[in-house]
Amino acid sequence: MRTLFLDFASHNAASIACVTERATVALTSVDHRMTDSALMPTVESTMKQAGWSYADIARLACVTGPGGFTSLRMSAAFVNVLADQLHLPSVGVHLSDVYCARVQKSEERHQSWVWVHSTRKQELFVRTFGLQDSQWTEPTLVSIDALLQAGFASPMNIAGELIDEHRAALAPLQLEDMPLKPLSDVFPALLAAQTYK
């Protein structure tokens, strides 16, 4: 199944990809602040790298958040229009699920970790993986103070995107960045596991 994937929510890994069930055949890194006028040419350029036309697309997927309002609006609207006009199934993928697919649990100490995403001055999104009795098994907006008081063991394994100010505020947790797989390696399995409608 050929899937066109858009992620404009990520600050560090915003991308457009053409993905089959076996491989990522084209991947373009983009600025998450892409303009409306640059969207179509960039998507079409990525499809051209893959040797695809719009008729070759079987499914559509995009990251639904968290992220900037304009970035999310633009990618979701584009995918919704394509889904409608080309009569294709689509799916929204949460950014925490993208990071979950990317995390390399190479050592025993990497079995539990926290996805973090900076959003407001004193708040960030959090989701825990592999932690017993966690209150944040789904993406949740929490204050920095709540995260500091949650009782996580140090060092705290993290994956996601933190602004420098949040990283400094969370320094008492001794943050340790998880090793990540390349996007191109995780897209086939990640997108195959989604439920398209």
PDB file of C-alpha atoms in Angstrom:
ATOM      1  CA  MET A   1       0.000   0.000   0.000  1.00  0.00           C
ATOM      2  CA  ARG A   2       1.475   3.310  -1.025  1.00  0.00           C
ATOM      3  CA  THR A   3       1.043   5.915   1.695  1.00  0.00           C
ATOM      4  CA  LEU A   4       1.701   9.639   1.482  1.00  0.00           C
ATOM      5  CA  PHE A   5       2.718  10.874   4.946  1.00  0.00           C
ATOM      6  CA  LEU A   6       3.007  14.468   6.210  1.00  0.00           C
ATOM      7  CA  ASP A   7       4.472  15.668   9.493  1.00  0.00           C
ATOM      8  CA  PHE A   8       4.565  19.430  10.023  1.00  0.00           C
ATOM      9  CA  ALA A   9       4.209  19.157  13.815  1.00  0.00           C
ATOM     10  CA  SER A  10       7.827  18.235  14.488  1.00  0.00           C
ATOM     11  CA  HIS A  11      10.355  20.990  14.911  1.00  0.00           C
ATOM     12  CA  ASN A  12      13.276  18.615  14.450  1.00  0.00           C
ATOM     13  CA  ALA A  13      11.913  16.042  12.010  1.00  0.00           C
ATOM     14  CA  ALA A  14       9.152  17.661   9.940  1.00  0.00           C
ATOM     15  CA  SER A  15       8.868  15.688   6.746  1.00  0.00           C
ATOM     16  CA  ILE A  16       6.923  14.464   3.755  1.00  0.00           C
ATOM     17  CA  ALA A  17       7.326  10.796   2.853  1.00  0.00           C
ATOM     18  CA  CYS A  18       6.220   8.258   0.287  1.00  0.00           C
ATOM     19  CA  VAL A  19       6.048   4.897   2.023  1.00  0.00           C
ATOM     20  CA  THR A  20       5.222   1.348   0.954  1.00  0.00           C
ATOM     21  CA  GLU A  21       4.701  -1.615   3.269  1.00  0.00           C
ATOM     22  CA  ARG A  22       8.402  -2.469   2.837  1.00  0.00           C
ATOM     23  CA  ALA A  23      10.293   0.807   2.498  1.00  0.00           C
ATOM     24  CA  THR A  24      10.326   4.563   2.639  1.00  0.00           C
ATOM     25  CA  VAL A  25      10.906   5.293  -1.035  1.00  0.00           C
ATOM     26  CA  ALA A  26      11.169   9.081  -0.728  1.00  0.00           C
ATOM     27  CA  LEU A  27      11.642  11.348   2.268  1.00  0.00           C
ATOM     28  CA  THR A  28      11.896  15.128   2.228  1.00  0.00           C
ATOM     29  CA  SER A  29      12.823  17.053   5.365  1.00  0.00           C
ATOM     30  CA  VAL A  30      10.851  20.291   5.545  1.00  0.00           C
ATOM     31  CA  ASP A  31      10.603  23.342   7.741  1.00  0.00           C
ATOM     32  CA  HIS A  32       7.615  22.876  10.068  1.00  0.00           C
ATOM     33  CA  ARG A  33       6.671  26.460   9.192  1.00  0.00           C
ATOM     34  CA  MET A  34       6.173  25.632   5.507  1.00  0.00           C
ATOM     35  CA  THR A  35       3.970  28.107   3.662  1.00  0.00           C
ATOM     36  CA  ASP A  36       0.768  27.170   1.869  1.00  0.00           C
ATOM     37  CA  SER A  37       2.349  28.099  -1.458  1.00  0.00           C
ATOM     38  CA  ALA A  38       5.289  25.737  -0.903  1.00  0.00           C
ATOM     39  CA  LEU A  39       3.168  22.752   0.151  1.00  0.00           C
ATOM     40  CA  MET A  40       1.994  21.436  -3.238  1.00  0.00           C
ATOM     41  CA  PRO A  41       5.361  21.791  -5.014  1.00  0.00           C
ATOM     42  CA  THR A  42       7.165  20.072  -2.119  1.00  0.00           C
ATOM     43  CA  VAL A  43       4.671  17.197  -1.970  1.00  0.00           C
ATOM     44  CA  GLU A  44       4.851  16.765  -5.743  1.00  0.00           C
ATOM     45  CA  SER A  45       8.655  16.879  -5.685  1.00  0.00           C
ATOM     46  CA  THR A  46       8.705  14.136  -3.038  1.00  0.00           C
ATOM     47  CA  MET A  47       6.266  12.039  -5.071  1.00  0.00           C
ATOM     48  CA  LYS A  48       8.428  12.569  -8.159  1.00  0.00           C
ATOM     49  CA  GLN A  49      11.466  11.237  -6.239  1.00  0.00           C
ATOM     50  CA  ALA A  50       9.414   8.122  -5.489  1.00  0.00           C
ATOM     51  CA  GLY A  51       8.211   7.832  -9.080  1.00  0.00           C
ATOM     52  CA  TRP A  52       4.627   8.328  -7.937  1.00  0.00           C
ATOM     53  CA  SER A  53       1.711  10.360  -9.215  1.00  0.00           C
ATOM     54  CA  TYR A  54      -1.462  11.147  -7.273  1.00  0.00           C
ATOM     55  CA  ALA A  55      -3.044   8.077  -8.896  1.00  0.00           C
ATOM     56  CA  ASP A  56      -0.442   5.862  -7.222  1.00  0.00           C
ATOM     57  CA  ILE A  57      -1.370   6.882  -3.672  1.00  0.00           C
ATOM     58  CA  ALA A  58      -3.497   4.315  -1.813  1.00  0.00           C
ATOM     59  CA  ARG A  59      -3.595   5.908   1.656  1.00  0.00           C
ATOM     60  CA  LEU A  60      -2.882   9.198   3.406  1.00  0.00           C
ATOM     61  CA  ALA A  61      -1.501   9.920   6.867  1.00  0.00           C
ATOM     62  CA  CYS A  62      -0.485  13.015   8.775  1.00  0.00           C
ATOM     63  CA  VAL A  63       0.689  13.915  12.238  1.00  0.00           C
ATOM     64  CA  THR A  64      -2.191  15.517  14.122  1.00  0.00           C
ATOM     65  CA  GLY A  65      -0.264  17.074  16.958  1.00  0.00           C
ATOM     66  CA  PRO A  66       0.828  18.500  19.126  1.00  0.00           C
ATOM     67  CA  GLY A  67       2.335  21.321  17.142  1.00  0.00           C
ATOM     68  CA  GLY A  68       1.763  24.804  15.854  1.00  0.00           C
ATOM     69  CA  PHE A  69      -1.810  25.593  14.883  1.00  0.00           C
ATOM     70  CA  THR A  70      -0.955  26.737  11.359  1.00  0.00           C
ATOM     71  CA  SER A  71       1.303  23.751  10.658  1.00  0.00           C
ATOM     72  CA  LEU A  72      -1.287  21.252  11.855  1.00  0.00           C
ATOM     73  CA  ARG A  73      -4.118  23.026  10.050  1.00  0.00           C
ATOM     74  CA  MET A  74      -2.222  23.058   6.788  1.00  0.00           C
ATOM     75  CA  SER A  75      -1.222  19.382   6.787  1.00  0.00           C
ATOM     76  CA  ALA A  76      -4.607  18.133   8.031  1.00  0.00           C
ATOM     77  CA  ALA A  77      -6.514  20.263   5.528  1.00  0.00           C
ATOM     78  CA  PHE A  78      -4.281  19.075   2.688  1.00  0.00           C
ATOM     79  CA  VAL A  79      -4.733  15.409   3.634  1.00  0.00           C
ATOM     80  CA  ASN A  80      -8.502  15.871   4.074  1.00  0.00           C
ATOM     81  CA  VAL A  81      -8.830  17.475   0.635  1.00  0.00           C
ATOM     82  CA  LEU A  82      -6.794  14.728  -1.018  1.00  0.00           C
ATOM     83  CA  ALA A  83      -8.798  12.050   0.809  1.00  0.00           C
ATOM     84  CA  ASP A  84     -12.033  13.626  -0.395  1.00  0.00           C
ATOM     85  CA  GLN A  85     -11.001  14.340  -3.980  1.00  0.00           C
ATOM     86  CA  LEU A  86      -9.110  11.067  -4.563  1.00  0.00           C
ATOM     87  CA  HIS A  87     -11.524   8.929  -2.486  1.00  0.00           C
ATOM     88  CA  LEU A  88      -8.707   7.611  -0.294  1.00  0.00           C
ATOM     89  CA  PRO A  89      -8.676   6.403   3.303  1.00  0.00           C
ATOM     90  CA  SER A  90      -6.665   8.499   5.739  1.00  0.00           C
ATOM     91  CA  VAL A  91      -5.468   8.498   9.315  1.00  0.00           C
ATOM     92  CA  GLY A  92      -4.110  10.920  11.875  1.00  0.00           C
ATOM     93  CA  VAL A  93      -0.997   9.855  13.773  1.00  0.00           C
ATOM     94  CA  HIS A  94      -0.050  11.377  17.117  1.00  0.00           C
ATOM     95  CA  LEU A  95       3.522  12.691  17.326  1.00  0.00           C
ATOM     96  CA  SER A  96       4.139  10.574  20.447  1.00  0.00           C
ATOM     97  CA  ASP A  97       3.425   7.441  18.362  1.00  0.00           C
ATOM     98  CA  VAL A  98       6.068   8.515  15.843  1.00  0.00           C
ATOM     99  CA  TYR A  99       8.602   8.812  18.665  1.00  0.00           C
ATOM    100  CA  CYS A 100       7.470   5.496  20.138  1.00  0.00           C
ATOM    101  CA  ALA A 101       8.307   3.829  16.820  1.00  0.00           C
ATOM    102  CA  ARG A 102      11.686   5.597  16.681  1.00  0.00           C
ATOM    103  CA  VAL A 103      12.962   4.816  20.180  1.00  0.00           C
ATOM    104  CA  GLN A 104      15.709   2.196  20.310  1.00  0.00           C
ATOM    105  CA  LYS A 105      15.408   0.153  23.479  1.00  0.00           C
ATOM    106  CA  SER A 106      18.942  -1.127  23.154  1.00  0.00           C
ATOM    107  CA  GLU A 107      19.616  -1.647  26.852  1.00  0.00           C
ATOM    108  CA  GLU A 108      17.622  -2.708  29.910  1.00  0.00           C
ATOM    109  CA  ARG A 109      17.676   0.870  31.210  1.00  0.00           C
ATOM    110  CA  HIS A 110      15.913   1.993  28.009  1.00  0.00           C
ATOM    111  CA  GLN A 111      12.761  -0.078  28.594  1.00  0.00           C
ATOM    112  CA  SER A 112      10.954   2.817  30.278  1.00  0.00           C
ATOM    113  CA  TRP A 113      10.997   6.373  29.016  1.00  0.00           C
ATOM    114  CA  VAL A 114       8.969   9.573  28.707  1.00  0.00           C
ATOM    115  CA  TRP A 115       7.921  11.365  25.534  1.00  0.00           C
ATOM    116  CA  VAL A 116       8.054  15.137  26.022  1.00  0.00           C
ATOM    117  CA  HIS A 117       7.024  18.005  23.771  1.00  0.00           C
ATOM    118  CA  SER A 118       7.415  21.679  24.667  1.00  0.00           C
ATOM    119  CA  THR A 119       4.332  23.740  24.036  1.00  0.00           C
ATOM    120  CA  ARG A 120       3.820  26.654  26.444  1.00  0.00           C
ATOM    121  CA  LYS A 121       6.161  28.593  28.700  1.00  0.00           C
ATOM    122  CA  GLN A 122       5.369  26.512  31.801  1.00  0.00           C
ATOM    123  CA  GLU A 123       3.705  23.453  30.202  1.00  0.00           C
ATOM    124  CA  LEU A 124       4.597  20.548  27.985  1.00  0.00           C
ATOM    125  CA  PHE A 125       2.989  17.405  26.671  1.00  0.00           C
ATOM    126  CA  VAL A 126       4.043  14.163  28.332  1.00  0.00           C
ATOM    127  CA  ARG A 127       3.379  10.469  27.678  1.00  0.00           C
ATOM    128  CA  THR A 128       5.051   7.608  29.509  1.00  0.00           C
ATOM    129  CA  PHE A 129       6.117   4.266  28.071  1.00  0.00           C
ATOM    130  CA  GLY A 130       6.977   1.188  30.135  1.00  0.00           C
ATOM    131  CA  LEU A 131       6.492   2.905  33.497  1.00  0.00           C
ATOM    132  CA  GLN A 132       4.333   1.167  36.085  1.00  0.00           C
ATOM    133  CA  ASP A 133       1.564   3.196  37.738  1.00  0.00           C
ATOM    134  CA  SER A 134       2.065   6.223  35.506  1.00  0.00           C
ATOM    135  CA  GLN A 135      -0.772   8.708  35.304  1.00  0.00           C
ATOM    136  CA  TRP A 136       0.327   9.810  31.828  1.00  0.00           C
ATOM    137  CA  THR A 137      -0.020   6.753  29.574  1.00  0.00           C
ATOM    138  CA  GLU A 138      -1.841   8.949  27.057  1.00  0.00           C
ATOM    139  CA  PRO A 139      -0.493  12.303  25.827  1.00  0.00           C
ATOM    140  CA  THR A 140      -1.252  14.825  28.558  1.00  0.00           C
ATOM    141  CA  LEU A 141      -0.568  18.527  28.976  1.00  0.00           C
ATOM    142  CA  VAL A 142       1.232  19.017  32.313  1.00  0.00           C
ATOM    143  CA  SER A 143       3.096  21.768  34.068  1.00  0.00           C
ATOM    144  CA  ILE A 144       6.852  21.625  34.494  1.00  0.00           C
ATOM    145  CA  ASP A 145       6.306  21.532  38.265  1.00  0.00           C
ATOM    146  CA  ALA A 146       4.021  18.497  37.972  1.00  0.00           C
ATOM    147  CA  LEU A 147       6.636  16.665  35.952  1.00  0.00           C
ATOM    148  CA  LEU A 148       9.363  17.548  38.441  1.00  0.00           C
ATOM    149  CA  GLN A 149       7.193  16.278  41.315  1.00  0.00           C
ATOM    150  CA  ALA A 150       6.063  13.063  39.599  1.00  0.00           C
ATOM    151  CA  GLY A 151       8.754  10.966  41.241  1.00  0.00           C
ATOM    152  CA  PHE A 152      10.537   9.733  38.119  1.00  0.00           C
ATOM    153  CA  ALA A 153      13.833   7.955  38.679  1.00  0.00           C
ATOM    154  CA  SER A 154      16.945   9.821  37.610  1.00  0.00           C
ATOM    155  CA  PRO A 155      18.276   9.815  35.048  1.00  0.00           C
ATOM    156  CA  MET A 156      14.962  10.126  33.209  1.00  0.00           C
ATOM    157  CA  ASN A 157      15.028   8.679  29.692  1.00  0.00           C
ATOM    158  CA  ILE A 158      13.265  10.999  27.257  1.00  0.00           C
ATOM    159  CA  ALA A 159      12.445  11.306  23.576  1.00  0.00           C
ATOM    160  CA  GLY A 160      10.741  14.206  21.890  1.00  0.00           C
ATOM    161  CA  GLU A 161      11.314  17.901  21.482  1.00  0.00           C
ATOM    162  CA  LEU A 162      12.174  20.253  24.324  1.00  0.00           C
ATOM    163  CA  ILE A 163      13.044  23.908  24.065  1.00  0.00           C
ATOM    164  CA  ASP A 164      16.236  24.898  25.880  1.00  0.00           C
ATOM    165  CA  GLU A 165      14.276  26.656  28.649  1.00  0.00           C
ATOM    166  CA  HIS A 166      12.303  23.489  29.446  1.00  0.00           C
ATOM    167  CA  ARG A 167      15.425  21.327  29.301  1.00  0.00           C
ATOM    168  CA  ALA A 168      17.106  23.628  31.824  1.00  0.00           C
ATOM    169  CA  ALA A 169      14.038  23.625  34.110  1.00  0.00           C
ATOM    170  CA  LEU A 170      13.965  19.807  34.046  1.00  0.00           C
ATOM    171  CA  ALA A 171      17.711  19.474  34.749  1.00  0.00           C
ATOM    172  CA  PRO A 172      17.093  18.015  38.245  1.00  0.00           C
ATOM    173  CA  LEU A 173      15.669  14.919  36.514  1.00  0.00           C
ATOM    174  CA  GLN A 174      19.024  14.348  34.768  1.00  0.00           C
ATOM    175  CA  LEU A 175      17.449  13.964  31.326  1.00  0.00           C
ATOM    176  CA  GLU A 176      18.968  11.362  29.059  1.00  0.00           C
ATOM    177  CA  ASP A 177      17.977  11.396  25.395  1.00  0.00           C
ATOM    178  CA  MET A 178      16.946   8.010  24.037  1.00  0.00           C
ATOM    179  CA  PRO A 179      18.678   6.785  20.881  1.00  0.00           C
ATOM    180  CA  LEU A 180      16.344   7.117  17.885  1.00  0.00           C
ATOM    181  CA  LYS A 181      15.995   5.095  14.695  1.00  0.00           C
ATOM    182  CA  PRO A 182      15.935   7.043  11.426  1.00  0.00           C
ATOM    183  CA  LEU A 183      12.469   8.065  10.237  1.00  0.00           C
ATOM    184  CA  SER A 184      12.878   6.156   6.987  1.00  0.00           C
ATOM    185  CA  ASP A 185      13.386   2.915   8.941  1.00  0.00           C
ATOM    186  CA  VAL A 186      10.232   3.204  11.047  1.00  0.00           C
ATOM    187  CA  PHE A 187       7.657   4.563   8.605  1.00  0.00           C
ATOM    188  CA  PRO A 188       6.707   1.267   6.879  1.00  0.00           C
ATOM    189  CA  ALA A 189       5.762  -0.576  10.085  1.00  0.00           C
ATOM    190  CA  LEU A 190       4.309   2.523  11.785  1.00  0.00           C
ATOM    191  CA  LEU A 191       2.009   3.362   8.877  1.00  0.00           C
ATOM    192  CA  ALA A 192       1.041  -0.269   8.236  1.00  0.00           C
ATOM    193  CA  ALA A 193      -0.194  -0.552  11.834  1.00  0.00           C
ATOM    194  CA  GLN A 194      -2.650   2.358  11.512  1.00  0.00           C
ATOM    195  CA  THR A 195      -6.404   2.059  10.930  1.00  0.00           C
ATOM    196  CA  TYR A 196      -7.366   4.046   7.838  1.00  0.00           C
ATOM    197  CA  LYS A 197     -10.892   5.340   7.264  1.00  0.00           C
TER     198      LYS A 197
END
